[in-house]
Coordinates of C-alpha atoms in Angstrom, one line a residue:
Chain J
X1 CA 5.8 -60.6 -32.0
X2 CA 7.9 -58.0 -33.7
X3 CA 11.1 -59.4 -35.0
X4 CA 13.1 -56.2 -34.1
X5 CA 12.3 -56.6 -30.4
X6 CA 15.1 -59.0 -29.4
X7 CA 17.7 -56.8 -31.2
X8 CA 16.5 -53.7 -29.5
X9 CA 16.7 -55.4 -26.1
X10 CA 20.2 -56.6 -26.7
X11 CA 21.4 -53.0 -27.6
X12 CA 19.9 -51.7 -24.4
X13 CA 21.8 -54.3 -22.4
X14 CA 25.1 -53.3 -24.1
X15 CA 24.9 -49.6 -23.9
X16 CA 22.9 -48.8 -20.8
X17 CA 23.2 -51.7 -18.4
X18 CA 26.8 -52.7 -18.9
X19 CA 27.7 -51.6 -15.3
X20 CA 24.4 -52.5 -13.8
X21 CA 23.5 -55.9 -15.1
X22 CA 19.8 -56.5 -14.6
X23 CA 18.7 -58.5 -11.7
X24 CA 15.3 -58.8 -13.4
X25 CA 13.7 -57.1 -16.2
X26 CA 14.0 -53.3 -15.9
X27 CA 15.7 -53.6 -12.5
X28 CA 19.4 -52.9 -12.6
X29 CA 21.9 -54.3 -10.1
X30 CA 23.1 -50.8 -9.1
X31 CA 21.2 -47.8 -8.1
X32 CA 21.1 -44.7 -10.2
X33 CA 23.7 -42.9 -8.1
X34 CA 26.0 -46.0 -8.1
X35 CA 25.8 -46.1 -11.8
X36 CA 26.6 -42.4 -12.0
X37 CA 29.6 -42.9 -9.7
X38 CA 30.9 -45.8 -11.8
X39 CA 30.5 -43.8 -15.0
X40 CA 32.6 -41.2 -13.4
X41 CA 31.3 -38.3 -15.4
X42 CA 32.2 -35.9 -12.6
X43 CA 35.8 -36.4 -13.5
X44 CA 35.6 -34.3 -16.5
X45 CA 33.6 -33.6 -19.6
X46 CA 33.7 -36.3 -22.2
X47 CA 35.5 -35.0 -25.2
X48 CA 34.5 -37.7 -27.6
X49 CA 33.0 -36.1 -30.7
X50 CA 29.6 -37.3 -31.7
X51 CA 29.8 -38.0 -35.4
X52 CA 26.8 -37.0 -37.3
X53 CA 24.6 -40.0 -38.1
X54 CA 24.6 -40.9 -41.7
X55 CA 21.3 -41.9 -43.0
X56 CA 21.3 -45.6 -43.8
X57 CA 19.0 -46.7 -46.6
X58 CA 16.7 -49.4 -45.5
X59 CA 16.4 -50.8 -49.0
X60 CA 18.6 -51.3 -52.0
X61 CA 17.7 -51.7 -55.6
X62 CA 19.4 -54.5 -57.3
X63 CA 19.7 -55.6 -60.8
X64 CA 18.4 -59.1 -61.4
X65 CA 19.3 -61.3 -64.2
X66 CA 16.9 -63.3 -66.2
X67 CA 14.1 -61.9 -68.4
X68 CA 11.2 -63.1 -66.3
X69 CA 12.5 -61.5 -63.1
X70 CA 11.6 -57.9 -63.8
X71 CA 15.3 -56.8 -64.0
X72 CA 15.1 -54.7 -60.8
X73 CA 14.1 -55.6 -57.3
X74 CA 14.0 -53.7 -54.1
X75 CA 15.8 -55.6 -51.3
X76 CA 16.0 -54.7 -47.7
X77 CA 19.6 -54.0 -46.5
X78 CA 19.1 -55.9 -43.4
X79 CA 17.6 -59.3 -43.7
X80 CA 14.6 -60.0 -41.6
X81 CA 15.3 -62.6 -38.9
X82 CA 14.6 -66.1 -39.8
X83 CA 13.4 -67.0 -36.4
X84 CA 10.9 -65.8 -34.0
X85 CA 11.7 -65.7 -30.4
X86 CA 10.4 -68.7 -28.5
X87 CA 9.1 -66.5 -25.7
X88 CA 7.3 -63.3 -26.1
X89 CA 9.3 -60.5 -24.5
X90 CA 7.0 -57.7 -23.3
X91 CA 8.0 -54.2 -24.3
X92 CA 7.0 -51.6 -21.7
X93 CA 4.1 -49.4 -22.8
X94 CA 5.2 -45.9 -23.9
X95 CA 3.4 -43.4 -21.7
X96 CA 1.7 -40.7 -23.7
X97 CA 0.7 -38.7 -20.7
X98 CA 1.6 -35.1 -20.8
X99 CA 1.6 -32.5 -18.0
X100 CA -0.9 -29.8 -18.7
X101 CA -0.3 -26.1 -18.3
X102 CA -0.4 -25.1 -14.7
X103 CA -3.8 -23.8 -13.7
X104 CA -3.5 -20.4 -12.1
X105 CA -5.4 -19.4 -8.9
X106 CA -8.5 -17.5 -9.8
X107 CA -7.2 -14.6 -7.7
X108 CA -4.2 -14.1 -10.0
X109 CA -5.1 -12.1 -13.1
X110 CA -3.0 -9.7 -15.2
X111 CA -2.4 -6.6 -13.1
X112 CA -2.7 -8.3 -9.7
X113 CA -0.3 -7.1 -7.1
X114 CA 1.5 -10.1 -5.7
X115 CA 3.6 -10.5 -2.6
X116 CA 6.7 -12.6 -3.2
X117 CA 7.4 -15.0 -0.4
X118 CA 10.6 -16.7 -1.3
X119 CA 13.9 -15.9 -3.0
X120 CA 16.0 -12.8 -3.3
X121 CA 13.0 -10.5 -3.4
X122 CA 10.9 -12.1 -0.6
X123 CA 8.5 -9.6 0.9
X124 CA 8.4 -7.4 -2.2
X125 CA 5.1 -6.4 -3.8
X126 CA 5.2 -6.9 -7.5
X127 CA 2.8 -6.7 -10.5
X128 CA 1.7 -9.8 -12.3
X129 CA 2.0 -9.5 -16.1
X130 CA 1.1 -12.9 -17.6
X131 CA 1.6 -16.7 -17.3
X132 CA 4.5 -18.1 -19.3
X133 CA 4.3 -21.3 -21.3
X134 CA 6.2 -23.1 -18.5
X135 CA 3.3 -22.2 -16.2
X136 CA 5.4 -19.8 -14.2
X137 CA 4.2 -16.2 -13.4
X138 CA 5.9 -13.3 -15.2
X139 CA 6.2 -10.4 -12.8
X140 CA 7.8 -7.0 -12.7
X141 CA 8.5 -4.6 -9.8
X142 CA 8.3 -2.3 -11.7
X143 CA 12.0 -2.1 -11.5
X144 CA 12.1 1.6 -11.0
X145 CA 9.9 1.4 -7.9
X146 CA 11.2 -1.5 -5.9
X147 CA 14.2 -2.9 -7.9
X148 CA 12.4 -6.1 -8.9
X149 CA 13.2 -6.8 -12.6
X150 CA 11.2 -9.0 -15.0
X151 CA 11.2 -12.3 -13.2
X152 CA 9.6 -15.7 -13.2
X153 CA 8.0 -17.0 -10.0
X154 CA 5.9 -20.1 -9.1
X155 CA 2.5 -19.2 -7.9
X156 CA 3.1 -21.4 -4.9
X157 CA 5.5 -18.8 -3.5
X158 CA 3.2 -15.9 -3.9
X159 CA 0.3 -14.2 -2.0
X160 CA -2.2 -12.7 -4.4
X161 CA -3.7 -9.5 -3.1
X162 CA -7.1 -8.1 -4.2
X163 CA -5.4 -5.0 -5.4
X164 CA -5.2 -4.7 -9.2
X165 CA -3.2 -2.4 -11.4
X166 CA -5.1 -1.5 -14.6
X167 CA -2.8 -3.0 -17.2
X168 CA -5.3 -4.3 -19.8
X169 CA -3.5 -2.4 -22.5
X170 CA 0.0 -3.5 -21.6
X171 CA 1.5 -5.8 -24.2
X172 CA 4.4 -8.0 -23.1
X173 CA 6.8 -8.4 -26.1
X174 CA 7.2 -11.9 -27.5
X175 CA 10.9 -11.8 -26.7
X176 CA 10.1 -12.0 -23.0
X177 CA 9.4 -15.7 -22.7
X178 CA 11.0 -18.6 -20.8
X179 CA 14.1 -18.5 -23.0
X180 CA 14.6 -14.8 -22.0
X181 CA 15.4 -16.0 -18.5
X182 CA 17.9 -18.8 -19.4
X183 CA 21.4 -17.8 -18.3
X184 CA 24.1 -17.8 -20.8
X185 CA 27.0 -20.0 -19.7
X186 CA 30.3 -18.2 -19.7
X187 CA 33.5 -20.1 -20.4
X188 CA 34.9 -21.3 -17.1
X189 CA 38.2 -19.7 -16.2
X190 CA 41.1 -22.0 -15.5
X191 CA 42.4 -22.0 -12.0
X192 CA 45.7 -20.7 -13.0
X193 CA 44.1 -17.9 -15.1
X194 CA 41.9 -17.0 -12.1
X195 CA 45.0 -16.7 -10.0
X196 CA 46.6 -14.2 -12.3
X197 CA 43.4 -12.4 -12.7
X198 CA 43.0 -13.4 -16.3
X199 CA 39.7 -13.5 -18.0
X200 CA 38.0 -11.7 -15.1
X201 CA 35.9 -9.8 -17.5
X202 CA 33.1 -8.0 -15.7
X203 CA 29.7 -9.2 -16.7
X204 CA 27.6 -6.4 -18.1
X205 CA 23.8 -6.5 -18.1
X206 CA 22.8 -6.8 -21.8
X207 CA 21.4 -3.5 -23.2
X208 CA 18.5 -5.2 -24.9
X209 CA 17.3 -6.6 -21.6
X210 CA 17.5 -3.1 -20.1
X211 CA 15.4 -1.6 -22.9
X212 CA 12.9 -4.5 -22.7
X213 CA 12.5 -3.9 -19.0
X214 CA 11.9 -0.2 -19.6
X215 CA 9.4 -0.9 -22.4
X216 CA 7.4 -3.3 -20.3
X217 CA 7.5 -1.1 -17.2
X218 CA 6.6 2.2 -18.8
X219 CA 2.8 1.5 -19.2
X220 CA 2.7 -0.3 -15.8
X221 CA 4.2 2.7 -14.1
X222 CA 1.8 5.0 -15.8
X223 CA -1.1 2.9 -14.6
X224 CA 0.3 2.8 -11.0
X225 CA 0.6 6.6 -11.0
X226 CA -3.1 7.0 -11.5
X227 CA -4.0 5.5 -8.1
X228 CA -3.1 7.3 -4.9
X229 CA -0.5 5.7 -2.7
X230 CA -0.1 2.7 -5.1
X231 CA 3.5 3.5 -6.0
X232 CA 4.3 3.9 -2.3
X233 CA 2.6 0.6 -1.7
X234 CA 4.7 -1.2 -4.3
X235 CA 7.8 0.4 -2.9
X236 CA 7.2 -0.8 0.6
X237 CA 7.9 -4.4 1.4
X238 CA 5.5 -6.7 3.2
X239 CA 6.0 -8.6 6.5
X240 CA 4.3 -9.9 9.5
X241 CA 4.5 -7.9 12.7
X242 CA 3.4 -8.5 16.2
X243 CA -0.3 -9.1 16.6
X244 CA -0.9 -10.0 13.0
X245 CA -3.0 -13.1 12.7
X246 CA -2.2 -14.5 9.4
X247 CA -5.2 -16.7 9.2
X248 CA -7.5 -13.8 9.8
X249 CA -5.8 -11.4 7.4
X250 CA -7.4 -10.5 4.1
X251 CA -5.3 -9.6 1.2
Chain A
X1 CA -40.3 -23.5 64.7
X2 CA -40.0 -21.4 67.8
X3 CA -36.8 -19.6 66.7
X4 CA -38.3 -18.2 63.6
X5 CA -41.6 -17.3 65.2
X6 CA -40.0 -15.1 67.8
X7 CA -39.0 -12.3 65.4
X8 CA -41.3 -12.4 62.5
X9 CA -41.7 -8.6 62.3
X10 CA -38.0 -7.9 62.0
X11 CA -37.7 -10.3 59.1
X12 CA -40.6 -8.9 57.3
X13 CA -39.3 -5.4 57.7
X14 CA -36.0 -6.4 56.1
X15 CA -37.7 -8.0 53.1
X16 CA -39.7 -4.9 52.5
X17 CA -36.7 -2.7 52.7
X18 CA -34.8 -4.9 50.2
X19 CA -37.6 -4.8 47.6
X20 CA -37.9 -1.1 47.9
X21 CA -34.2 -0.6 47.0
X22 CA -33.8 0.5 43.4
X23 CA -32.3 -2.4 41.4
X24 CA -28.8 -1.9 40.1
X25 CA -29.8 -3.7 36.9
X26 CA -31.3 -1.8 34.0
X27 CA -31.7 -4.4 31.3
X28 CA -33.9 -7.3 32.0
X29 CA -34.8 -10.4 30.1
X30 CA -38.4 -9.6 29.3
X31 CA -40.8 -9.9 26.5
X32 CA -40.2 -7.0 24.1
X33 CA -36.5 -6.7 25.0
X34 CA -34.3 -6.0 22.0
X35 CA -31.3 -8.3 21.9
X36 CA -28.1 -8.5 19.8
X37 CA -27.6 -12.0 18.5
X38 CA -24.0 -13.0 19.2
X39 CA -23.7 -16.4 17.6
X40 CA -25.0 -18.5 14.7
X41 CA -25.9 -17.4 11.2
X42 CA -27.7 -14.3 12.5
X43 CA -24.8 -13.1 14.5
X44 CA -24.6 -9.3 14.7
X45 CA -28.3 -8.8 14.0
X46 CA -30.9 -7.3 16.3
X47 CA -33.9 -9.4 17.5
X48 CA -36.7 -9.2 20.0
X49 CA -37.5 -11.6 22.8
X50 CA -41.0 -12.8 22.0
X51 CA -41.4 -15.4 24.8
X52 CA -39.4 -16.7 27.6
X53 CA -39.0 -20.4 27.4
X54 CA -37.0 -21.2 30.5
X55 CA -34.0 -19.9 32.4
X56 CA -31.7 -20.9 29.5
X57 CA -33.6 -20.0 26.4
X58 CA -35.9 -17.5 24.9
X59 CA -38.0 -17.4 21.7
X60 CA -36.5 -14.6 19.6
X61 CA -37.4 -13.1 16.3
X62 CA -36.2 -10.2 14.2
X63 CA -38.7 -9.8 11.3
X64 CA -37.3 -6.4 10.3
X65 CA -33.7 -7.7 10.5
X66 CA -34.3 -11.1 8.9
X67 CA -33.7 -13.1 12.0
X68 CA -36.0 -16.1 11.9
X69 CA -38.2 -17.0 14.9
X70 CA -36.2 -19.5 17.0
X71 CA -35.3 -20.6 20.5
X72 CA -32.0 -19.1 21.5
X73 CA -29.9 -19.5 24.6
X74 CA -29.3 -16.3 26.7
X75 CA -25.6 -16.9 26.7
X76 CA -25.5 -16.1 23.0
X77 CA -27.7 -13.0 23.3
X78 CA -26.6 -9.6 24.5
X79 CA -29.4 -7.4 26.0
X80 CA -29.6 -3.9 24.5
X81 CA -31.1 -0.9 26.3
X82 CA -34.0 -0.9 24.0
X83 CA -37.4 -2.5 24.5
X84 CA -40.6 -2.6 22.5
X85 CA -43.0 -1.4 25.2
X86 CA -46.2 -3.3 25.7
X87 CA -45.4 -6.0 23.2
X88 CA -47.8 -8.8 24.2
X89 CA -46.5 -12.3 25.0
X90 CA -46.0 -14.6 22.0
X91 CA -46.8 -11.9 19.5
X92 CA -46.8 -13.0 15.9
X93 CA -44.3 -12.0 13.3
X94 CA -46.5 -9.2 11.9
X95 CA -47.1 -7.7 15.2
X96 CA -43.4 -7.8 16.2
X97 CA -42.4 -6.3 12.9
X98 CA -44.9 -3.5 13.3
X99 CA -43.9 -2.7 16.8
X100 CA -40.2 -2.9 15.9
X101 CA -40.5 -0.4 13.0
X102 CA -42.8 1.9 15.1
X103 CA -40.3 2.1 17.9
X104 CA -37.5 3.3 15.7
X105 CA -35.0 1.0 17.5
X106 CA -33.0 0.3 14.4
X107 CA -32.3 4.0 13.9
X108 CA -31.3 4.4 17.5
X109 CA -29.1 1.4 17.2
X110 CA -27.3 2.6 14.1
X111 CA -26.6 5.9 15.8
X112 CA -25.2 4.3 19.0
X113 CA -21.5 4.1 19.7
X114 CA -21.8 0.4 20.2
X115 CA -23.1 -0.3 16.7
X116 CA -20.5 2.0 15.2
X117 CA -17.8 0.2 17.0
X118 CA -19.0 -3.2 15.7
X119 CA -19.2 -1.8 12.2
X120 CA -15.7 -0.3 12.4
X121 CA -14.4 -3.7 13.7
X122 CA -16.0 -5.4 10.7
X123 CA -14.5 -2.9 8.3
X124 CA -11.1 -3.4 9.8
X125 CA -11.4 -7.2 9.6
X126 CA -12.3 -7.0 5.9
X127 CA -9.6 -4.5 5.0
X128 CA -7.2 -5.5 2.3
X129 CA -3.4 -5.3 2.3
X130 CA -3.5 -2.1 0.4
X131 CA -6.2 -0.6 2.7
X132 CA -4.0 -1.4 5.7
X133 CA -1.0 0.2 4.0
X134 CA -3.0 3.4 3.4
X135 CA -4.1 3.5 7.0
X136 CA -0.5 3.2 8.0
X137 CA 0.5 6.1 5.8
X138 CA -2.4 8.2 7.1
X139 CA -1.4 7.5 10.7
X140 CA 2.2 8.5 10.0
X141 CA 1.0 11.8 8.5
X142 CA -1.2 12.4 11.5
X143 CA 1.6 11.7 13.9
X144 CA 3.8 14.1 12.0
X145 CA 1.2 16.9 12.2
X146 CA 0.7 16.3 15.9
X147 CA 4.4 16.2 16.7
X148 CA 5.1 19.4 14.8
X149 CA 2.3 21.2 16.5
X150 CA 3.4 20.0 19.9
X151 CA 6.9 21.3 19.5
X152 CA 5.7 24.6 18.1
X153 CA 3.5 25.0 21.1
X154 CA 6.3 24.1 23.5
X155 CA 8.7 26.5 21.9
X156 CA 6.1 29.3 22.1
X157 CA 5.4 28.7 25.8
X158 CA 9.0 28.3 26.9

């Protein structure tokens, strides 16, 4: 048994389970939400500063007297425990499973016209560009046609049509990745300030995103123009009407 | 049976008269009748009645249309106006194929409004979202032309 195990367990008890003393191993007395309520993080952000961890040397070199003792010796800073625990405490196995990248439906390939089924742009027909690292689909309206910007969607909320736009030569810039879609958090205005209309700075859409949108859309638009009615098709939104039997429709 | 024997001549006359009336039916279940298979893996294909098994089923085959020889219930067959004249009972595959090709039934079938309607239905069923959209656009354009012509005509006649 590893001698560090009992020490590790005790730290867990102190830091994590103080409010929820374990009933049995790995089972706390309180539920996750009860613990959250007790910790009271909702009351406000914790202001305590996290001090940078200083690296602690695990060994120290010491001068040793006596000629036959080699003068110097490397000694661990923390003494190893003298005792072994009487009972073996099992440490849970660390799971090394990792979620793989989402597998796309075979019908979704770059250039496929998709019909969005959920969200703000539900019913819009958009062009699929590529799959992002997160597994989500990167789509664009193009913006000029139907107002749908570069956007991430899950393939579960999409109908793949058999219509394809020829975009083999379209290169999506590296900057358009998952990080591109993360919203920047603006400083929250205080209530008083809000009342007096302070800090009500109007959010402007960043210029570089505008230009990126244009750069991506330009070749897509050119490809769309080559096919009759295709731009009209992308402009129009999709919906079910009377007499449409969804299970018999082909897309 | 005295009641029946008193007027035998009248009854006979009626029977003769009925048999002489032209039948209202034009398509019969008969050997050589070309049928449209309406069910199963060969649905939508033409076949020929080769032999009548009983009042529920017939032996059909379409060697030229790749319908294998099989017993088939009448309720899943539709009689067409075409027949292969003088096809003998229980003719073999080769003979049926020869007779079918000689009769030119498949050309007649393809030219018929019935077959065209079935084909159009198939096309509509297999149309994609984009196809349906284009049909919608074309219909709008047609409506517009008709509407304009109509009002022009009305104005001229008024």
